[in-house]
Coordinates of C-alpha atoms in Angstrom, one line a residue:
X1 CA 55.7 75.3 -90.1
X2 CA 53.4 72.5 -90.0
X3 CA 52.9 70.9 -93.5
X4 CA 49.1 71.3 -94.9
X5 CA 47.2 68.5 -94.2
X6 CA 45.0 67.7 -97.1
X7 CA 41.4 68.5 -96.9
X8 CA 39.0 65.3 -95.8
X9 CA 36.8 66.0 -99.2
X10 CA 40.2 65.9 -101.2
X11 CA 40.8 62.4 -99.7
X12 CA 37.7 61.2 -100.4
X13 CA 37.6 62.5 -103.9
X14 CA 41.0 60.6 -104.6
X15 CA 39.9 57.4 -102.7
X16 CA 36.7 57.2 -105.1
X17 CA 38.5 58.3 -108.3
X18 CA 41.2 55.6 -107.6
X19 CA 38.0 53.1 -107.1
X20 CA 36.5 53.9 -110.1
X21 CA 39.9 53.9 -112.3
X22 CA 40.8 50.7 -110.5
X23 CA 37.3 48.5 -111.6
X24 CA 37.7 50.6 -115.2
X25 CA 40.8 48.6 -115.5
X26 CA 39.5 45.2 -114.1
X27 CA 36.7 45.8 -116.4
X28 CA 39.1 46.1 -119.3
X29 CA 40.7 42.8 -118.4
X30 CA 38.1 41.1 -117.7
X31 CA 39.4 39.8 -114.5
X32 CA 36.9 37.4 -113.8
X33 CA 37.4 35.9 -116.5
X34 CA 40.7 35.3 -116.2
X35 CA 40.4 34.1 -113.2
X36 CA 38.3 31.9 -114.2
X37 CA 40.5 30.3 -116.9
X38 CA 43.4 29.6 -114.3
X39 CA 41.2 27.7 -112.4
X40 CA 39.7 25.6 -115.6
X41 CA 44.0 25.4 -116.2
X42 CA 44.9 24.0 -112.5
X43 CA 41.7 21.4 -112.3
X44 CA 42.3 20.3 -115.8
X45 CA 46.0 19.6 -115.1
X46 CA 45.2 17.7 -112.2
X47 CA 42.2 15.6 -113.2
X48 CA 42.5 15.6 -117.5
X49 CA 45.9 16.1 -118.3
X50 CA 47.8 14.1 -115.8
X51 CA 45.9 12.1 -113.5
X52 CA 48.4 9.6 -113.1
X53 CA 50.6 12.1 -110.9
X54 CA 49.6 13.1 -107.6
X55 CA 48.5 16.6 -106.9
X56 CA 51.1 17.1 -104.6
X57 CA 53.6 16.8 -107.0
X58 CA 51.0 19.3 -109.4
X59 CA 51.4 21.8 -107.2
X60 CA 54.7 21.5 -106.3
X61 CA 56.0 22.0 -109.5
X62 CA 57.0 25.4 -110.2
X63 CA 56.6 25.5 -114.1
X64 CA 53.4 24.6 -113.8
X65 CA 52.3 27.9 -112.1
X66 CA 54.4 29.8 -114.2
X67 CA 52.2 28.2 -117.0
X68 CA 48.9 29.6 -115.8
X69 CA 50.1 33.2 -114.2
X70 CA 51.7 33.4 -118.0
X71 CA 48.5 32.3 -119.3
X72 CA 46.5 34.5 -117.3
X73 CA 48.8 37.6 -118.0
X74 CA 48.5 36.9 -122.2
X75 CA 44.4 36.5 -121.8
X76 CA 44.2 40.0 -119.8
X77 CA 46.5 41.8 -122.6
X78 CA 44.0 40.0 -125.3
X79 CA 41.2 41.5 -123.4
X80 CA 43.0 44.9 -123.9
X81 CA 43.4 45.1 -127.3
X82 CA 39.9 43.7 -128.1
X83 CA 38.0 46.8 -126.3
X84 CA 41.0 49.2 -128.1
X85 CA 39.7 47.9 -131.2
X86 CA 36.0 47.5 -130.5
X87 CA 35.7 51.2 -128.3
X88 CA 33.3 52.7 -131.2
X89 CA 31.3 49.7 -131.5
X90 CA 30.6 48.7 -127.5
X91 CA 30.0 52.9 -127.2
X92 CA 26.7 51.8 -129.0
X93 CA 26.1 47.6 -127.7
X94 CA 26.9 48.8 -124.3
X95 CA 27.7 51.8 -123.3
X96 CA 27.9 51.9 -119.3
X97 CA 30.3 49.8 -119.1
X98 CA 32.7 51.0 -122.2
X99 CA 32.1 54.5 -120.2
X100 CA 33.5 53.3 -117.2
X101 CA 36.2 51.6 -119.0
X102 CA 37.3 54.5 -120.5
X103 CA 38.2 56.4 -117.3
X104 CA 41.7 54.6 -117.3
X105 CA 43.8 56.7 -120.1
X106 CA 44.8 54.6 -123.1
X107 CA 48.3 55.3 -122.3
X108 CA 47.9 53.7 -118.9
X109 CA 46.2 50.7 -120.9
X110 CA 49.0 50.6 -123.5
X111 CA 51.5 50.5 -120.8
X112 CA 49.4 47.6 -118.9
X113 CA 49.0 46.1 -122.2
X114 CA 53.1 45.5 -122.8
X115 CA 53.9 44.6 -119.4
X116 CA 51.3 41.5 -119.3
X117 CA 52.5 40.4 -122.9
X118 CA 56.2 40.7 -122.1
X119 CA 55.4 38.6 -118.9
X120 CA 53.3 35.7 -120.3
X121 CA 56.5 35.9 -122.8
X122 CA 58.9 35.6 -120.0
X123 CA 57.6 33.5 -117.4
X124 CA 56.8 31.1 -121.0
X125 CA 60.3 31.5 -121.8
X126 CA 61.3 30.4 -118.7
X127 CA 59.4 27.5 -118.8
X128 CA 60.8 26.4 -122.0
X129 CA 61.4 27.5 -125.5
X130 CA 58.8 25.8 -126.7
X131 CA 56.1 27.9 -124.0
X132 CA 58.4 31.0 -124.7
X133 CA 57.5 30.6 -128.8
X134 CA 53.9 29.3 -127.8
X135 CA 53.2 32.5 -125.9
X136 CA 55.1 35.0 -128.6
X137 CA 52.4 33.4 -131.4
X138 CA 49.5 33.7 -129.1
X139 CA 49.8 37.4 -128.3
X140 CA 50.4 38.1 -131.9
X141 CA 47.1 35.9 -132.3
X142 CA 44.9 37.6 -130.6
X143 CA 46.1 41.1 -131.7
X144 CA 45.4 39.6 -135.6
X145 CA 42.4 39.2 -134.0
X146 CA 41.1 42.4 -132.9
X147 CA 42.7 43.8 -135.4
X148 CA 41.6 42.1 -138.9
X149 CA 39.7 38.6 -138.5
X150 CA 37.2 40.0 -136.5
X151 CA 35.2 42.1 -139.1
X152 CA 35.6 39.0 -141.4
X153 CA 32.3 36.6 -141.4
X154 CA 32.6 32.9 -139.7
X155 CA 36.4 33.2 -139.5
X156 CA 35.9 35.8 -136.5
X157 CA 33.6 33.5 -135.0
X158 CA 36.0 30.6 -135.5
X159 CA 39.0 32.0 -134.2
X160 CA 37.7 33.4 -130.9
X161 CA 36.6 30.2 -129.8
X162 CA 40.0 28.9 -131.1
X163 CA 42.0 31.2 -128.8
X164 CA 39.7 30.8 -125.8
X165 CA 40.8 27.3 -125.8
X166 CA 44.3 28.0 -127.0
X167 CA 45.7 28.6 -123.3
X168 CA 44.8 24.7 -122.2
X169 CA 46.8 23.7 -125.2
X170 CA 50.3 24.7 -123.5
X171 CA 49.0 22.6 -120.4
X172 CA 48.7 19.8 -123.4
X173 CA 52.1 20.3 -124.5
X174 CA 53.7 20.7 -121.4
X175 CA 52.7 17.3 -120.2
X176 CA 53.1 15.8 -123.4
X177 CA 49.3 13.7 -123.2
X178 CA 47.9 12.1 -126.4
X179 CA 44.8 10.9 -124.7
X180 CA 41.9 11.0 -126.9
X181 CA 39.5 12.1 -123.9
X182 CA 41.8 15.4 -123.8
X183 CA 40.1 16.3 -127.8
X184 CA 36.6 15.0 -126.8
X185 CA 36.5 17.8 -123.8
X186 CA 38.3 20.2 -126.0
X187 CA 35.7 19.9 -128.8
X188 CA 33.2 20.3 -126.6
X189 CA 34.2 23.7 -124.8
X190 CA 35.2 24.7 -129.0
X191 CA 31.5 24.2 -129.7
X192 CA 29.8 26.1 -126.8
X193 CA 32.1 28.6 -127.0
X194 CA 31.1 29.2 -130.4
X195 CA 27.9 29.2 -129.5
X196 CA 28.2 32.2 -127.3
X197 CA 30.2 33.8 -129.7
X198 CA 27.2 33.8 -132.3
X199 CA 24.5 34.9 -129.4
X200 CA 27.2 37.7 -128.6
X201 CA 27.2 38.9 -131.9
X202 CA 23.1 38.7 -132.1
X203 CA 23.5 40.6 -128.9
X204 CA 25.6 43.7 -130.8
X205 CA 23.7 43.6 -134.3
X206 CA 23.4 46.9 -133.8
X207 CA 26.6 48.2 -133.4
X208 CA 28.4 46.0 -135.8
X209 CA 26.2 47.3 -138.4
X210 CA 27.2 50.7 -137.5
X211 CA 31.1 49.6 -137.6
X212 CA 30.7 47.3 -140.7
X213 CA 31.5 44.0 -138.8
X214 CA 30.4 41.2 -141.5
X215 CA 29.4 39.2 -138.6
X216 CA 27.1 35.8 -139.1
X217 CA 23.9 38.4 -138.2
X218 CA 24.9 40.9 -140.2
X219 CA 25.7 39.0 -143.5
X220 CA 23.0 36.3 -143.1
X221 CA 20.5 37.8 -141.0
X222 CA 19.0 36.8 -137.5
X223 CA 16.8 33.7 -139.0
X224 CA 20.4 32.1 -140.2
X225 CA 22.0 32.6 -137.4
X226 CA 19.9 31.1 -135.5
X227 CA 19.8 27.9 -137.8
X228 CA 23.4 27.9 -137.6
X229 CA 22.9 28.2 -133.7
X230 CA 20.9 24.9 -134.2
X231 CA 23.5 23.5 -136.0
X232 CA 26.2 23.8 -133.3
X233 CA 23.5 22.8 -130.2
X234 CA 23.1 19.2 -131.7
X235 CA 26.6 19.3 -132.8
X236 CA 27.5 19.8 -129.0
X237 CA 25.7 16.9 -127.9
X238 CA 27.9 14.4 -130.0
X239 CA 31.3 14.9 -127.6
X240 CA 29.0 14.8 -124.8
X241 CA 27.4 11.4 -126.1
X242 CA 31.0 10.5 -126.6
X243 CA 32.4 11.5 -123.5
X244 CA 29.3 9.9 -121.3
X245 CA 29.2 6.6 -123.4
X246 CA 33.4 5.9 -123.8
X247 CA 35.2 7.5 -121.2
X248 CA 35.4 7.6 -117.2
X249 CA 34.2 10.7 -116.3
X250 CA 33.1 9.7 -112.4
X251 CA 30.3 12.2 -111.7
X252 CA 30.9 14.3 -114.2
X253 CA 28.5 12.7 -116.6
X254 CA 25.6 14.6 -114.8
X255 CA 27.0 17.6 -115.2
X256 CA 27.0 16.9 -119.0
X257 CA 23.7 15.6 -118.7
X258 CA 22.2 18.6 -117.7
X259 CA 23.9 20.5 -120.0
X260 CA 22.0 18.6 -123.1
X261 CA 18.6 20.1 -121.1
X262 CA 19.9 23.4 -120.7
X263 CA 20.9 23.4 -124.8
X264 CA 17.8 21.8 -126.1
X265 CA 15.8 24.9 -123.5
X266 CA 17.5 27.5 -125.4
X267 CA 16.9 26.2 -128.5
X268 CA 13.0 27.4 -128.3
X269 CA 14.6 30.9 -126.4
X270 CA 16.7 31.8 -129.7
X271 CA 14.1 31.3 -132.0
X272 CA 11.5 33.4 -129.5
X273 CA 14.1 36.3 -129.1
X274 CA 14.1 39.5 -130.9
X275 CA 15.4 42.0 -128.1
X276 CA 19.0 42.3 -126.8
X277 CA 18.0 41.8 -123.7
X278 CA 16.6 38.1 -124.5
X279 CA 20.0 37.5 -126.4
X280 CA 21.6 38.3 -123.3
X281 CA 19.6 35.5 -121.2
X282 CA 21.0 32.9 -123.7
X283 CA 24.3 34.3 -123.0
X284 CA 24.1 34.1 -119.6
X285 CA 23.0 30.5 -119.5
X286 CA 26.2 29.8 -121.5
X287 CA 28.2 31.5 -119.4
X288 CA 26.6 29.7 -116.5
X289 CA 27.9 26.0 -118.4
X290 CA 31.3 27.1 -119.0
X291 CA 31.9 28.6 -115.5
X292 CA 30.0 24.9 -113.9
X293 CA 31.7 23.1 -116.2
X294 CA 35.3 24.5 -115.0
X295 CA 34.1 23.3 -111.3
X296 CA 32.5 20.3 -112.6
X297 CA 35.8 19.2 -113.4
X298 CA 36.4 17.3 -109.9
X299 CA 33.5 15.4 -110.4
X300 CA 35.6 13.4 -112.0
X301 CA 37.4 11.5 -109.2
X302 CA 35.0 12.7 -106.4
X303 CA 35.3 9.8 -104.3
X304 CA 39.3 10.4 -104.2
X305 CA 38.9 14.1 -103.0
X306 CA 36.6 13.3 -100.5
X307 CA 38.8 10.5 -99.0
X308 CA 41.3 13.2 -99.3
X309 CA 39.6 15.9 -97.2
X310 CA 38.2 13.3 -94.6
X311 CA 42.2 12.1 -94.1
X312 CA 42.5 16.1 -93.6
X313 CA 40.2 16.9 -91.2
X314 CA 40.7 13.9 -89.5

């Protein structure tokens, strides 16, 4: 007997369920942003963190990708245990996309969750001790995280930023650079990203009122926050003065020259929003300088790549 073929709707029906559990699961890992941290890792190795050696060498050396697939793996666990955490809460701030999210079972997601943390640990260890121990504290970190700091006011803030720029710190200790510039560029991406941080958590007022989040909005108030907002945006502008004025950025200083207009245009946008959907604009632009600014990275020693591509293609 000829074995029962399964029916064409079946197929489909498995094909689309497999679709949907597949971009729940990106969704919970937030895979482009990930993504987009490897590539802020890899151009800031090459350009900030040791431009003296040539990027052949960079991408020839092993440890170094070992480095940002670790990094990448321990970022998409943190990602995990932050919507584990917050499920309740994004139910209310947004719930489309926590509904699509849930369609992967949290057993699948706790499975997922070990696997990426005992790689990062791993591929770290193999690295060197140092990486191995960097990437144990890291995960624990971020669980702390989700689990506790979060719900306590400024400190939640703080340490969100903290651990967004945490993963560029093992590229710092792996090459062992004490340049001052490295600090200036890591203040900066500290202070914006604490700036989205705060519009984020303008952005879910509601739902971390429900949950009990002391949250800068929540304790303070909206007028507060957005002083504090105010606060950080002028605050920003001093590494970029610094950057511009005392170190050799190459083209990159335009990219930071835009950036001070696009601050200083949301500073009249925060104080004119009331609605979660303005919030969200403000958060967008943000998003919009961190992801330029990862690219804006070989503006550094454009001249260089170009030569470099014209030697290629010629």
């Amino acid at each position: 007997m000829k074995a029962e073929q399964p029916h064409p709707l079946n197929k489909r029906l498995g094909l689309k369920t497999l679709l949907i559990k597949s971009l729940s699961l990106f969704s919970s890992v937030r895979l482009y942003n990930v993504i987009i941290v490897a590539i802020a890792q890899f151009l800031a190795a090459i350009f900030i963190m040791a431009p003296e050696l040539s990027v052949s060498s960079i991408l020839s050396d092993y440890k170094l990708w070992l480095i940002i697939i670790a990094s990448s793996a321990a970022i998409a666990g943190g990602y995990i245990i932050n919507n584990f955490y917050d499920r309740e809460k994004d139910l209310i701030n947004r719930p489309q996309k926590t509904l699509l999210e849930n369609r992967v079972r949290r057993s699948t997601l706790w499975s997922v969750y070990f696997v990426v943390n005992g790689l990062a640990f791993i591929l770290g260890s193999v690295v060197s001790w140092r990486a191995g121990l960097f990437f144990a504290a890291y995960i624990f970190a971020m669980w702390f995280y989700s689990h506790k700091l979060k719900r306590v006011l400024l400190l939640g803030n703080l340490m969100s930023a903290l651990l967004a720029v945490l993963p560029f710190f093992v590229l710092f200790m792996y090459y062992k650079n004490f340049y001052p510039v490295i600090f200036v560029h890591g203040g900066f991406l500290f202070l914006i990203l604490g700036m989205r941080e705060l519009v984020k958590d303008l952005e879910n007022l509601r739902g971390d009122l429900v949950q009990n989040y002391r949250t800068i909005p929540v304790v303070l108030g909206e007028k507060q926050s957005k002083q504090f907002y105010t606060l950080l945006t002028f605050l920003t502008i001093v590494p970029i003065a610094a950057l511009i004025t005392y170190f050799e950025i190459g083209y990159m200083q335009y990219y930071f020259t835009l950036i001070v207009g696009s601050l200083l245009v949301c500073l009249p946008l925060i104080w004119s929003s009331r609605r979660k959907r303005e919030y969200l604009l403000i958060h967008f632009i943000l998003k919009i300088i961190i992801g330029a600014g990862v690219f804006s990275i070989l503006l550094i020693d454009l001249p260089d790549i170009i030569s470099r591509l014209q030697t290629i293609f010629n």
